[in-house]
Coordinates of C-alpha atoms in Angstrom, one line a residue:
Chain A
K1 CA -7.8 -70.8 146.7
A2 CA -9.1 -70.4 150.5
G3 CA -8.6 -66.6 151.8
V4 CA -8.1 -65.9 155.9
T5 CA -10.6 -67.5 158.0
Q6 CA -11.2 -65.8 161.2
T7 CA -13.9 -67.3 163.4
P8 CA -16.3 -66.6 165.4
R9 CA -17.6 -63.1 162.8
Y10 CA -19.6 -61.7 166.4
L11 CA -18.8 -62.3 170.4
I12 CA -20.2 -60.9 173.1
K13 CA -18.6 -61.3 176.4
T14 CA -19.1 -59.9 179.6
R15 CA -16.5 -58.1 181.7
G16 CA -13.7 -59.9 183.6
Q17 CA -14.4 -62.8 180.9
Q18 CA -11.9 -64.4 178.6
V19 CA -12.1 -65.0 175.4
T20 CA -10.5 -67.1 172.5
L21 CA -10.0 -65.7 168.8
S22 CA -9.0 -68.1 165.7
C23 CA -7.0 -67.3 162.6
S24 CA -6.5 -69.5 159.9
P25 CA -4.1 -68.0 157.4
I26 CA -4.0 -68.6 153.3
S27 CA -2.2 -72.1 152.8
G28 CA 1.3 -71.7 152.2
H29 CA 1.5 -68.4 154.6
R30 CA 4.1 -68.6 157.9
S31 CA 3.1 -65.1 158.9
V32 CA 0.1 -64.0 160.8
S33 CA -0.5 -60.9 162.7
W34 CA -3.4 -59.5 164.6
Y35 CA -4.6 -55.8 164.7
Q36 CA -7.5 -53.9 166.9
Q37 CA -9.5 -51.7 165.0
T38 CA -11.6 -49.1 167.2
P39 CA -13.4 -45.8 166.6
G40 CA -11.3 -43.8 168.7
Q41 CA -7.7 -45.7 168.0
G42 CA -8.1 -46.6 164.8
L43 CA -5.9 -49.7 163.6
Q44 CA -3.2 -50.8 166.6
F45 CA -0.5 -53.6 166.2
L46 CA -0.9 -56.9 169.0
F47 CA 1.1 -59.0 167.2
E48 CA 3.0 -61.2 164.5
Y49 CA 3.5 -65.0 164.7
F50 CA 6.2 -67.0 162.1
S51 CA 6.6 -70.3 162.5
E52 CA 5.1 -70.4 165.8
T53 CA 7.2 -67.7 167.7
Q54 CA 6.6 -64.5 168.7
R55 CA 8.0 -62.4 165.9
N56 CA 7.2 -58.6 167.0
K57 CA 4.6 -57.1 169.6
G58 CA 2.4 -54.3 169.5
N59 CA 1.9 -52.0 173.0
F60 CA -0.7 -54.2 174.3
P61 CA -1.1 -55.1 178.2
G62 CA -0.8 -58.6 179.3
R63 CA -3.9 -59.4 179.3
F64 CA -3.8 -59.8 174.9
S65 CA -1.8 -63.1 174.2
G66 CA -1.2 -65.1 170.9
R67 CA 0.4 -68.4 169.6
Q68 CA 1.0 -69.9 166.6
F69 CA 0.3 -73.9 165.9
S70 CA 2.6 -76.0 163.2
N71 CA 0.2 -75.6 160.6
S72 CA 0.4 -71.6 161.0
R73 CA -2.8 -71.3 162.3
S74 CA -3.4 -68.4 164.9
E75 CA -5.2 -68.1 168.1
M76 CA -5.2 -64.4 170.2
N77 CA -6.7 -65.0 173.9
V78 CA -7.5 -61.9 176.1
S79 CA -7.8 -62.1 179.8
T80 CA -10.1 -60.6 182.6
L81 CA -11.8 -58.6 179.5
E82 CA -12.7 -55.0 180.1
L83 CA -15.3 -52.5 178.6
G84 CA -12.4 -51.0 176.0
D85 CA -11.6 -54.2 174.8
S86 CA -14.6 -54.2 172.6
A87 CA -13.0 -53.9 169.3
L88 CA -12.9 -55.6 165.4
Y89 CA -10.0 -57.7 165.8
L90 CA -8.6 -58.5 162.1
C91 CA -6.0 -61.3 161.2
A92 CA -3.6 -60.6 158.2
S93 CA -1.2 -63.7 156.7
S94 CA 1.7 -63.4 154.5
R95 CA 3.7 -66.2 153.4
Q96 CA 7.2 -64.5 154.7
G97 CA 6.1 -60.6 156.8
F98 CA 8.4 -59.1 155.1
G99 CA 7.3 -56.0 153.1
E100 CA 4.7 -58.3 151.2
K101 CA 1.1 -58.1 151.0
L102 CA -0.5 -58.9 153.7
F103 CA -4.1 -60.4 153.4
F104 CA -6.6 -59.9 155.6
G105 CA -9.5 -61.8 157.4
S106 CA -13.2 -60.4 158.2
G107 CA -12.4 -60.0 161.4
T108 CA -14.0 -60.8 165.0
Q109 CA -16.2 -58.0 166.2
L110 CA -16.2 -58.7 169.9
S111 CA -18.4 -56.7 172.2
V112 CA -18.2 -56.3 176.0
L113 CA -20.6 -55.9 178.2
Chain B
A1 CA 7.8 -43.4 165.8
Q2 CA 6.7 -43.7 162.8
T3 CA 3.4 -42.0 162.2
V4 CA 0.8 -41.6 159.5
T5 CA -1.9 -38.3 158.6
Q6 CA -5.0 -39.0 156.4
S7 CA -6.1 -35.4 157.0
Q8 CA -9.5 -36.4 155.4
P9 CA -12.0 -38.0 157.3
E10 CA -14.3 -38.1 154.8
M11 CA -14.3 -37.2 150.2
S12 CA -17.0 -37.4 148.0
V13 CA -16.9 -38.1 144.7
Q14 CA -19.2 -38.5 141.5
E15 CA -19.1 -41.2 139.3
A16 CA -16.5 -41.6 136.7
E17 CA -14.9 -38.6 138.4
T18 CA -11.4 -38.7 139.8
V19 CA -10.6 -38.4 142.8
T20 CA -7.2 -38.2 145.3
L21 CA -7.1 -38.9 148.9
S22 CA -4.0 -37.6 151.1
C23 CA -1.8 -39.4 153.1
T24 CA 1.4 -37.8 154.7
Y25 CA 3.5 -39.6 156.9
D26 CA 7.2 -38.9 159.0
T27 CA 9.9 -41.3 159.5
S28 CA 13.4 -41.1 159.7
E29 CA 14.3 -44.3 157.8
S30 CA 14.5 -45.5 154.3
D31 CA 13.7 -47.6 153.0
Y32 CA 9.8 -48.9 154.1
Y33 CA 7.3 -49.9 152.0
L34 CA 3.8 -47.6 152.1
F35 CA 0.4 -49.6 150.9
W36 CA -3.2 -48.1 150.5
Y37 CA -6.4 -50.6 151.6
K38 CA -9.9 -50.3 151.4
Q39 CA -12.2 -50.7 153.6
P40 CA -15.7 -52.2 152.7
P41 CA -18.7 -52.4 154.9
S42 CA -17.8 -56.2 154.9
R43 CA -15.1 -55.3 157.0
Q44 CA -11.7 -57.4 154.9
M45 CA -9.5 -54.6 154.8
I46 CA -8.2 -54.9 150.9
L47 CA -5.0 -53.9 149.6
V48 CA -5.7 -51.6 147.0
I49 CA -1.9 -50.7 146.1
R50 CA 2.2 -50.7 147.1
Q51 CA 4.4 -48.8 147.0
E52 CA 8.2 -49.4 147.9
A53 CA 10.0 -46.6 148.8
Y54 CA 13.3 -46.9 147.3
K55 CA 11.3 -46.5 143.8
Q56 CA 11.1 -43.8 142.6
Q57 CA 8.1 -44.9 139.9
N58 CA 4.6 -44.5 141.3
A59 CA 3.1 -47.3 141.4
T60 CA -0.3 -48.5 139.8
E61 CA -3.1 -50.8 139.9
N62 CA -5.7 -50.7 137.1
R63 CA -7.9 -47.0 137.8
F64 CA -5.8 -46.6 140.9
S65 CA -2.7 -44.9 141.3
V66 CA -0.3 -42.9 143.7
N67 CA 1.8 -40.1 143.9
F68 CA 4.4 -40.9 146.2
Q69 CA 6.8 -38.0 147.0
K70 CA 9.5 -39.5 149.3
A71 CA 11.3 -36.0 150.4
A72 CA 7.4 -34.6 150.9
K73 CA 6.9 -37.8 152.8
S74 CA 3.2 -37.5 150.8
F75 CA 1.9 -40.7 149.6
S76 CA -1.6 -39.6 147.8
L77 CA -4.5 -42.3 145.8
K78 CA -6.1 -41.3 142.5
I79 CA -8.9 -43.5 141.9
S80 CA -9.6 -42.6 138.4
D81 CA -13.2 -43.2 136.7
S82 CA -14.9 -44.3 140.2
Q83 CA -17.6 -46.7 140.8
L84 CA -19.7 -47.4 142.6
G85 CA -17.7 -50.0 144.2
D86 CA -15.4 -47.6 145.2
A87 CA -16.9 -46.2 148.1
A88 CA -15.4 -47.5 151.3
M89 CA -12.8 -46.5 153.8
Y90 CA -9.7 -46.0 153.0
F91 CA -6.4 -46.3 154.9
C92 CA -3.3 -46.0 154.0
A93 CA -0.3 -47.8 156.0
Y94 CA 3.3 -47.6 156.3
R95 CA 5.4 -50.5 157.2
T96 CA 9.0 -50.2 158.1
N97 CA 12.0 -52.7 156.4
Y98 CA 14.3 -53.1 159.5
G99 CA 14.6 -56.3 160.7
G100 CA 12.2 -56.9 163.5
S101 CA 9.5 -55.0 163.2
Q102 CA 8.4 -56.6 159.2
G103 CA 5.2 -57.0 160.8
N104 CA 3.9 -54.2 161.2
L105 CA 1.5 -51.8 160.2
I106 CA 1.6 -48.4 160.9
F107 CA -2.0 -47.3 159.3
G108 CA -3.9 -43.3 159.2
K109 CA -7.3 -43.5 160.3
G110 CA -8.8 -43.4 157.5
T111 CA -11.2 -41.3 154.8
K112 CA -14.6 -42.9 153.9
L113 CA -15.4 -42.0 150.2
S114 CA -18.6 -42.0 148.5
V115 CA -19.6 -42.1 145.4
K116 CA -22.3 -40.3 143.8
P117 CA -24.5 -42.0 141.3

C-alpha cells in the first residue's frame, strides 16, 4: 500500500510569487491535514480537510489556503510569498481524522529567496 | 489553549541502553490522545506510540513504552535496548477528542536523540 505522497520534494521561489503543493493520501483515507515546520516555530497546524470540506483551520494568514478533491488528494497554496514562509510543509492523512493515527508524507521543503 | 513541552532539546544514549524522553502538557480537557512521533533525517514523521487519555494502562510497542501520568499531565517515552536506527528527532504531540479540532495535533519542540555505538 502506497504511503502519503507529497510533491514536489523541494521548491525554490522568490518573494511575491505563489506556490502550490500537492499531497496524495493513503488509499481509503479521507482526512488530510497540513503542517508547517520551521526551526523557530516548530510544527504548526495549518488546516484539515475531510470529504472536500475544510474542517479545521490553524492560525495562519489568509495567504495560506487549501482544497481537497473528490479523490481525497489535497493541495495547499501560498500566495504572495514572504521570506518567513520558508519551511518544511508536511501533509498527513487518516481515515476519519478522529483521534486516529496520522500518517505523514516526507514533506515539501520550500525556500523563499 | 493546550500546550506541549519537551524540556530536553538533546539526549544521548549508548547503544543497547535505555533512555527516557520527557513530555509535559497542559489542558483542561479530560478526553484526548497523546502521541510520540519520530522524525529521522528523511524528514518523514513516523508514529512511535499512541496513548488514549481514558486508558490507565500505559501503551507499549515493542521496545517503546510510555509512562502516562494523567494527573501530573506527564507523558514520557522509554526506549529500551536502543539501536542506532533510533537516532532521530522525537516529538510529543497532543490531540483533543472534542468536536471541531480532531485533525489538529499540537506538537512539542522536539528532542534530538543521539545513539552512540
